[in-house]
Coordinates of C-alpha atoms in Angstrom, one line a residue:
K4 CA 113.8 58.4 19.1
R5 CA 114.3 56.8 22.5
M6 CA 111.9 55.3 24.4
R7 CA 110.6 57.2 27.5
I8 CA 110.4 56.2 31.1
L9 CA 108.6 58.0 34.0
I10 CA 110.0 57.3 37.5
A11 CA 107.8 57.9 40.2
D12 CA 109.2 57.4 43.8
D13 CA 109.3 59.6 46.9
E14 CA 112.7 58.8 47.9
P15 CA 115.2 60.9 46.0
Q16 CA 118.0 58.3 46.3
I17 CA 115.7 55.7 44.4
R18 CA 114.8 58.0 41.5
E19 CA 118.3 58.9 41.2
V20 CA 119.8 55.4 41.2
L21 CA 117.1 54.5 38.6
H22 CA 117.7 57.5 36.4
E23 CA 121.2 56.9 36.3
L24 CA 121.0 52.9 35.7
L25 CA 118.3 53.7 32.8
G26 CA 119.3 57.1 31.8
E27 CA 121.9 55.9 29.1
D28 CA 119.6 53.9 27.1
Y29 CA 116.0 55.5 27.7
E30 CA 114.9 59.2 28.1
C31 CA 114.0 59.3 31.9
R32 CA 111.5 61.9 33.8
E33 CA 111.3 61.8 37.6
V34 CA 108.5 62.9 39.8
S35 CA 108.0 62.4 43.6
S36 CA 104.2 61.3 43.7
A37 CA 101.4 59.4 42.0
E38 CA 99.5 62.7 41.7
E39 CA 102.4 64.4 40.0
A40 CA 103.0 61.3 37.6
L41 CA 99.2 61.5 36.8
A42 CA 99.6 65.1 36.0
V43 CA 102.5 64.4 33.7
L44 CA 100.8 61.7 31.9
R45 CA 98.0 63.9 31.1
T46 CA 100.2 66.2 28.7
E47 CA 103.1 63.8 27.7
E48 CA 103.4 60.2 26.5
F49 CA 105.6 57.7 28.1
N50 CA 106.3 54.1 27.1
L51 CA 107.0 53.0 30.7
V52 CA 105.8 54.1 34.3
L53 CA 108.4 52.6 37.0
S54 CA 106.4 53.4 40.4
D55 CA 107.0 52.8 44.0
I56 CA 103.8 51.2 45.5
M57 CA 103.7 53.2 49.1
M58 CA 103.7 57.0 48.3
G59 CA 102.3 59.8 50.3
G60 CA 98.9 60.4 48.9
I61 CA 97.5 58.0 46.2
T62 CA 99.4 54.7 46.4
G63 CA 101.2 53.4 43.3
L64 CA 98.3 50.5 43.2
Q65 CA 95.9 53.3 43.0
M66 CA 97.8 55.2 40.3
V67 CA 97.7 52.1 37.8
P68 CA 94.3 52.0 36.8
Q69 CA 94.7 55.9 35.9
V70 CA 97.6 55.2 34.3
L71 CA 96.3 52.9 31.9
E72 CA 93.1 55.0 31.4
L73 CA 94.9 58.0 30.2
S74 CA 97.4 55.9 28.3
P75 CA 96.3 52.2 27.4
D76 CA 99.8 51.4 25.7
T77 CA 102.0 52.5 28.6
V78 CA 103.5 49.8 30.7
V79 CA 103.5 50.0 34.6
I80 CA 106.2 48.3 36.7
M81 CA 105.6 48.6 40.6
I82 CA 108.5 48.8 43.1
S83 CA 108.1 47.8 46.7
G84 CA 110.1 47.4 50.0
E85 CA 107.4 44.4 50.9
Q86 CA 109.2 40.7 50.0
N87 CA 105.8 38.7 50.0
I88 CA 104.3 37.3 47.1
E89 CA 101.0 38.8 48.3
S90 CA 102.1 42.5 47.3
A91 CA 102.9 41.3 43.7
I92 CA 99.9 39.5 43.3
E93 CA 98.1 42.9 44.1
A94 CA 100.2 44.8 41.8
L95 CA 99.6 42.3 38.8
R96 CA 95.8 42.5 39.6
A97 CA 95.8 46.3 39.5
G98 CA 97.0 46.2 36.1
A99 CA 101.0 46.3 36.5
F100 CA 103.2 44.2 34.2
D101 CA 106.0 43.6 36.5
Y102 CA 106.8 43.9 39.9
I103 CA 110.3 44.5 41.7
T104 CA 111.4 44.5 45.3
K105 CA 113.5 46.4 47.1
P106 CA 116.8 46.5 47.8
F107 CA 116.5 45.6 44.0
D108 CA 119.4 44.1 42.2
L109 CA 119.9 46.4 39.3
R110 CA 120.2 43.6 36.4
H111 CA 117.0 42.5 37.6
V112 CA 115.7 46.3 36.9
E113 CA 117.3 46.3 33.9
A114 CA 115.8 43.1 32.6
A115 CA 112.3 44.2 33.9
V116 CA 112.5 47.3 32.0
K117 CA 113.6 45.5 28.7
R118 CA 110.7 42.8 29.0
A119 CA 108.4 45.8 29.7
I120 CA 109.6 47.9 26.7
E121 CA 109.2 44.7 24.6
H122 CA 105.8 44.1 25.8
H123 CA 104.9 47.8 25.1
E124 CA 106.0 47.6 21.6
L125 CA 104.0 44.3 21.1
R126 CA 100.8 46.0 22.5
R127 CA 101.2 49.2 20.4
S128 CA 101.9 47.4 17.2
K129 CA 98.6 45.2 18.0
R130 CA 96.5 48.1 18.5
Y131 CA 97.9 49.7 15.2
Y132 CA 97.2 46.5 13.2
E133 CA 93.9 46.1 14.8
N134 CA 93.0 49.7 13.8
F135 CA 94.4 49.4 10.2
L136 CA 92.5 46.3 9.6
E137 CA 89.1 47.9 10.7
E138 CA 89.7 50.8 8.7
I139 CA 90.5 48.3 5.5
V140 CA 86.9 46.7 6.3
K141 CA 85.3 49.7 6.5
Q142 CA 86.9 50.9 3.2
R143 CA 85.9 47.8 1.6
T144 CA 82.6 47.5 2.9
T145 CA 81.7 51.1 1.5
E146 CA 83.4 50.1 -1.8
L147 CA 81.0 47.0 -1.8
D148 CA 77.8 49.1 -0.9
K149 CA 78.7 51.5 -3.9
A150 CA 79.2 48.4 -5.9
N151 CA 75.6 46.9 -4.9
Q152 CA 74.3 50.0 -5.5
T153 CA 75.4 50.7 -8.7
L154 CA 74.4 47.0 -9.9
S155 CA 71.1 47.4 -8.4
V156 CA 70.5 50.9 -10.5
L157 CA 71.3 48.7 -13.6
I158 CA 69.5 46.0 -13.1
Q159 CA 66.3 48.2 -12.4
A160 CA 67.2 50.3 -15.5
S161 CA 67.9 47.0 -17.7
P162 CA 65.6 46.7 -20.7
L163 CA 65.9 42.7 -20.0
A164 CA 63.8 40.9 -17.8
I165 CA 66.2 39.9 -14.7
F166 CA 64.9 38.0 -11.7
V167 CA 67.0 36.0 -9.1
L168 CA 66.1 33.0 -7.3
D169 CA 67.5 31.4 -4.0
T170 CA 68.6 27.9 -3.5
E171 CA 64.8 26.9 -2.8
G172 CA 63.7 28.7 -5.9
N173 CA 61.9 31.9 -4.4
I174 CA 62.2 34.9 -5.8
K175 CA 64.6 37.5 -4.3
L176 CA 64.9 39.9 -7.2
W177 CA 62.2 41.0 -10.0
N178 CA 63.1 44.1 -12.3
P179 CA 60.6 46.3 -13.9
A180 CA 61.2 44.6 -17.4
A181 CA 60.6 41.3 -15.9
R182 CA 57.3 42.8 -14.5
E183 CA 56.6 44.3 -18.2
M184 CA 57.3 40.9 -19.5
F185 CA 55.4 38.3 -17.3
G186 CA 52.7 40.6 -15.8
W187 CA 53.4 40.1 -12.2
D188 CA 54.2 42.8 -10.0
E189 CA 57.5 42.6 -7.8
S190 CA 55.1 42.9 -4.6
E191 CA 53.2 39.6 -5.5
L192 CA 56.2 37.6 -5.9
L193 CA 59.3 38.6 -3.8
N194 CA 60.1 35.6 -1.2
R195 CA 57.6 33.2 -3.2
P196 CA 58.3 30.2 -5.3
F197 CA 58.8 30.7 -9.2
P198 CA 55.4 31.0 -10.6
L199 CA 55.9 30.0 -13.9
V200 CA 56.3 26.5 -13.9
P201 CA 53.1 24.4 -14.8
E202 CA 52.0 22.3 -12.1
G203 CA 53.0 19.1 -13.6
K204 CA 56.4 20.4 -14.3
Q205 CA 57.4 21.6 -11.0
E206 CA 59.6 18.7 -9.9
A207 CA 61.5 18.4 -13.2
F208 CA 62.2 22.1 -13.0
R209 CA 63.4 22.1 -9.6
T210 CA 65.7 19.2 -10.6
A211 CA 67.1 21.2 -13.7
F212 CA 67.5 24.1 -11.2
E213 CA 69.4 22.3 -8.7
D214 CA 71.8 21.1 -11.4
A215 CA 72.5 24.5 -12.7
L216 CA 73.3 25.6 -9.0
S217 CA 76.1 22.7 -9.0
G218 CA 77.5 23.7 -12.5
K219 CA 75.8 20.6 -14.5
M220 CA 74.8 20.8 -17.9
V221 CA 70.9 22.0 -17.7
T222 CA 68.5 20.2 -20.4
D223 CA 65.2 21.0 -21.0
Y224 CA 62.9 20.2 -17.8
E225 CA 59.9 19.9 -20.2

Protein backbone atom coordinates (compact mmCIF):
# COMPACT_ATOMS: atom_id res chain seq x y z
CA LYS A 1 0.00 0.00 0.00
CA ARG A 2 1.50 3.33 -1.09
CA MET A 3 1.57 6.36 1.16
CA ARG A 4 -1.07 8.96 0.28
CA ILE A 5 -0.31 12.65 -0.26
CA LEU A 6 -2.89 15.43 -0.54
CA ILE A 7 -1.59 18.37 -2.59
CA ALA A 8 -3.40 21.66 -1.89
CA ASP A 9 -2.48 24.67 -4.08
CA ASP A 10 -4.53 27.18 -6.03
CA GLU A 11 -2.01 27.20 -8.89
CA PRO A 12 -2.65 24.33 -11.36
CA GLN A 13 0.97 24.36 -12.55
CA ILE A 14 2.29 23.83 -9.02
CA ARG A 15 -0.13 20.96 -8.41
CA GLU A 16 0.87 19.38 -11.73
CA VAL A 17 4.61 19.65 -11.02
CA LEU A 18 4.25 18.17 -7.53
CA HIS A 19 1.97 15.38 -8.73
CA GLU A 20 4.39 14.46 -11.51
CA LEU A 21 7.35 14.58 -9.10
CA LEU A 22 5.76 12.50 -6.34
CA GLY A 23 3.22 10.39 -8.20
CA GLU A 24 5.63 7.60 -9.04
CA ASP A 25 6.34 6.78 -5.39
CA TYR A 26 3.19 8.00 -3.68
CA GLU A 27 -0.55 8.04 -4.30
CA CYS A 28 -1.33 11.74 -4.84
CA ARG A 29 -4.58 13.69 -4.93
CA GLU A 30 -4.93 17.37 -5.84
CA VAL A 31 -7.23 20.06 -4.47
CA SER A 32 -7.25 23.81 -5.17
CA SER A 33 -8.21 25.23 -1.75
CA ALA A 34 -7.95 24.65 1.96
CA GLU A 35 -11.72 24.23 2.17
CA GLU A 36 -11.62 21.45 -0.41
CA ALA A 37 -8.68 19.82 1.38
CA LEU A 38 -10.58 19.75 4.69
CA ALA A 39 -13.66 18.31 2.99
CA VAL A 40 -11.57 15.49 1.52
CA LEU A 41 -9.84 14.81 4.86
CA ARG A 42 -13.21 14.29 6.53
CA THR A 43 -13.84 11.24 4.35
CA GLU A 44 -10.36 9.99 3.39
CA GLU A 45 -7.06 9.36 5.13
CA PHE A 46 -3.74 10.84 3.98
CA ASN A 47 -0.27 10.39 5.38
CA LEU A 48 0.92 13.82 4.24
CA VAL A 49 -0.67 17.13 3.28
CA LEU A 50 1.49 19.34 1.03
CA SER A 51 -0.17 22.76 1.08
CA ASP A 52 0.40 26.29 -0.14
CA ILE A 53 0.17 28.96 2.57
CA MET A 54 -1.66 31.66 0.62
CA MET A 55 -4.82 30.45 -1.10
CA GLY A 56 -8.20 32.04 -1.60
CA GLY A 57 -10.43 31.64 1.45
CA ILE A 58 -8.86 29.81 4.40
CA THR A 59 -5.08 30.10 4.39
CA GLY A 60 -2.81 27.11 4.70
CA LEU A 61 -1.77 28.26 8.17
CA GLN A 62 -5.39 28.39 9.29
CA MET A 63 -5.95 24.96 7.82
CA VAL A 64 -3.10 23.18 9.66
CA PRO A 65 -4.74 22.95 13.12
CA GLN A 66 -7.94 21.66 11.53
CA VAL A 67 -6.00 19.01 9.60
CA LEU A 68 -4.32 17.80 12.80
CA GLU A 69 -7.68 17.76 14.59
CA LEU A 70 -9.23 15.63 11.85
CA SER A 71 -6.21 13.35 11.52
CA PRO A 72 -3.62 13.62 14.34
CA ASP A 73 -1.09 11.36 12.59
CA THR A 74 -1.14 13.28 9.30
CA VAL A 75 1.98 15.37 8.66
CA VAL A 76 1.80 18.80 7.00
CA ILE A 77 4.39 20.55 4.83
CA MET A 78 3.80 24.21 3.97
CA ILE A 79 4.75 25.80 0.62
CA SER A 80 5.15 29.56 0.21
CA GLY A 81 6.50 32.14 -2.20
CA GLU A 82 7.85 34.20 0.70
CA GLN A 83 11.57 33.81 1.30
CA ASN A 84 11.79 35.00 4.93
CA ILE A 85 12.41 33.04 8.08
CA GLU A 86 9.36 34.57 9.78
CA SER A 87 7.02 32.70 7.44
CA ALA A 88 8.79 29.42 8.20
CA ILE A 89 8.54 30.01 11.94
CA GLU A 90 4.86 30.90 11.62
CA ALA A 91 4.19 27.68 9.69
CA LEU A 92 5.98 25.54 12.26
CA ARG A 93 4.13 27.24 15.11
CA ALA A 94 0.84 26.46 13.38
CA GLY A 95 1.76 22.76 13.52
CA ALA A 96 3.49 22.17 10.17
CA PHE A 97 6.33 19.65 10.11
CA ASP A 98 8.40 21.43 7.43
CA TYR A 99 8.44 24.45 5.14
CA ILE A 100 9.33 24.77 1.44
CA THR A 101 9.75 28.04 -0.50
CA LYS A 102 8.92 28.81 -4.14
CA PRO A 103 10.49 28.48 -6.61
CA PHE A 104 11.51 25.18 -5.07
CA ASP A 105 14.31 22.78 -5.78
CA LEU A 106 12.71 19.44 -6.69
CA ARG A 107 15.39 17.55 -4.80
CA HIS A 108 14.55 19.62 -1.75
CA VAL A 109 10.88 18.74 -2.13
CA GLU A 110 11.64 15.01 -2.44
CA ALA A 111 13.87 15.09 0.64
CA ALA A 112 11.29 17.02 2.69
CA VAL A 113 8.53 14.62 1.69
CA LYS A 114 10.68 11.61 2.58
CA ARG A 115 11.44 13.06 6.03
CA ALA A 116 7.78 13.85 6.57
CA ILE A 117 6.66 10.32 5.64
CA GLU A 118 9.26 8.83 7.99
CA HIS A 119 8.04 11.15 10.74
CA HIS A 120 4.47 10.04 10.06
CA GLU A 121 5.43 6.39 10.41
CA LEU A 122 7.21 7.07 13.71
CA ARG A 123 4.24 9.04 15.02
CA ARG A 124 1.77 6.32 14.01
CA SER A 125 3.96 3.57 15.50
CA LYS A 126 4.31 5.51 18.75
CA ARG A 127 0.55 5.97 19.00
CA TYR A 128 -0.03 2.28 18.20
CA TYR A 129 2.35 1.08 20.92
CA GLU A 130 0.95 3.57 23.44
CA ASN A 131 -2.54 2.21 22.78
CA PHE A 132 -1.22 -1.36 22.89
CA LEU A 133 0.49 -0.82 26.26
CA GLU A 134 -2.59 0.91 27.63
CA GLU A 135 -4.72 -2.11 26.71
CA ILE A 136 -2.18 -4.49 28.28
CA VAL A 137 -2.22 -2.48 31.52
CA LYS A 138 -6.03 -2.51 31.55
CA GLN A 139 -6.08 -6.25 30.94
CA ARG A 140 -3.50 -6.98 33.66
CA THR A 141 -5.31 -4.68 36.10
CA THR A 142 -8.58 -6.51 35.47
CA GLU A 143 -6.86 -9.87 35.98
CA LEU A 144 -5.25 -8.64 39.21
CA ASP A 145 -8.59 -7.33 40.50
CA LYS A 146 -10.21 -10.70 39.78
CA ALA A 147 -7.35 -12.53 41.52
CA ASN A 148 -7.63 -10.23 44.55
CA GLN A 149 -11.38 -10.77 44.70
CA THR A 150 -10.89 -14.55 44.55
CA LEU A 151 -8.23 -14.40 47.28
CA SER A 152 -10.46 -12.23 49.44
CA VAL A 153 -13.34 -14.72 49.12
CA LEU A 154 -11.03 -17.62 50.02
CA ILE A 155 -9.63 -15.79 53.05
CA GLN A 156 -13.07 -14.84 54.32
CA ALA A 157 -14.33 -18.43 53.86
CA SER A 158 -11.25 -20.11 55.31
CA PRO A 159 -11.74 -22.17 58.52
CA LEU A 160 -8.24 -21.03 59.56
CA ALA A 161 -7.72 -17.81 61.48
CA ILE A 162 -6.01 -15.43 59.07
CA PHE A 163 -4.90 -11.87 59.78
CA VAL A 164 -2.44 -9.52 58.07
CA LEU A 165 -0.17 -6.96 59.71
CA ASP A 166 1.57 -4.06 57.97
CA THR A 167 5.22 -3.15 58.60
CA GLU A 168 4.19 -1.14 61.67
CA GLY A 169 2.39 -4.09 63.23
CA ASN A 170 -1.10 -2.70 62.57
CA ILE A 171 -3.87 -5.08 61.54
CA LYS A 172 -4.98 -4.75 57.90
CA LEU A 173 -7.03 -7.94 57.54
CA TRP A 174 -8.93 -10.05 60.07
CA ASN A 175 -11.08 -12.91 58.78
CA PRO A 176 -14.18 -14.44 60.44
CA ALA A 177 -12.21 -17.46 61.67
CA ALA A 178 -9.83 -15.11 63.52
CA ARG A 179 -12.84 -13.41 65.10
CA GLU A 180 -14.16 -16.79 66.26
CA MET A 181 -10.77 -17.80 67.64
CA PHE A 182 -9.79 -14.57 69.42
CA GLY A 183 -13.17 -12.99 70.11
CA TRP A 184 -12.44 -9.58 68.61
CA ASP A 185 -14.50 -8.21 65.74
CA GLU A 186 -12.76 -6.79 62.67
CA SER A 187 -14.19 -3.31 63.30
CA GLU A 188 -12.41 -3.23 66.68
CA LEU A 189 -8.98 -4.07 65.24
CA LEU A 190 -8.40 -2.67 61.73
CA ASN A 191 -5.51 -0.20 61.55
CA ARG A 192 -4.70 -0.76 65.21
CA PRO A 193 -1.64 -2.47 66.72
CA PHE A 194 -1.78 -6.23 67.08
CA PRO A 195 -3.58 -6.71 70.46
CA LEU A 196 -2.40 -10.17 71.50
CA VAL A 197 1.01 -9.21 72.86
CA PRO A 198 1.19 -8.76 76.63
CA GLU A 199 2.33 -5.34 77.81
CA GLY A 200 5.80 -6.46 78.86
CA LYS A 201 6.44 -8.50 75.70
CA GLN A 202 5.73 -5.82 73.03
CA GLU A 203 9.38 -4.88 72.37
CA ALA A 204 10.42 -8.51 71.97
CA PHE A 205 7.47 -9.12 69.69
CA ARG A 206 8.35 -6.11 67.49
CA THR A 207 11.93 -7.38 67.14
CA ALA A 208 10.67 -10.85 66.15
CA PHE A 209 8.17 -9.28 63.75
CA GLU A 210 10.88 -7.19 62.04
CA ASP A 211 13.13 -10.24 61.79
CA ALA A 212 10.32 -12.13 60.08
CA LEU A 213 9.86 -9.31 57.57
CA SER A 214 13.58 -9.37 56.74
CA GLY A 215 13.59 -13.15 56.27
CA LYS A 216 15.53 -13.97 59.42
CA MET A 217 14.81 -17.01 61.57
CA VAL A 218 12.25 -15.97 64.17
CA THR A 219 12.73 -17.29 67.69
CA ASP A 220 10.17 -17.34 70.45
CA TYR A 221 9.90 -13.72 71.62
CA GLU A 222 8.86 -14.94 75.09
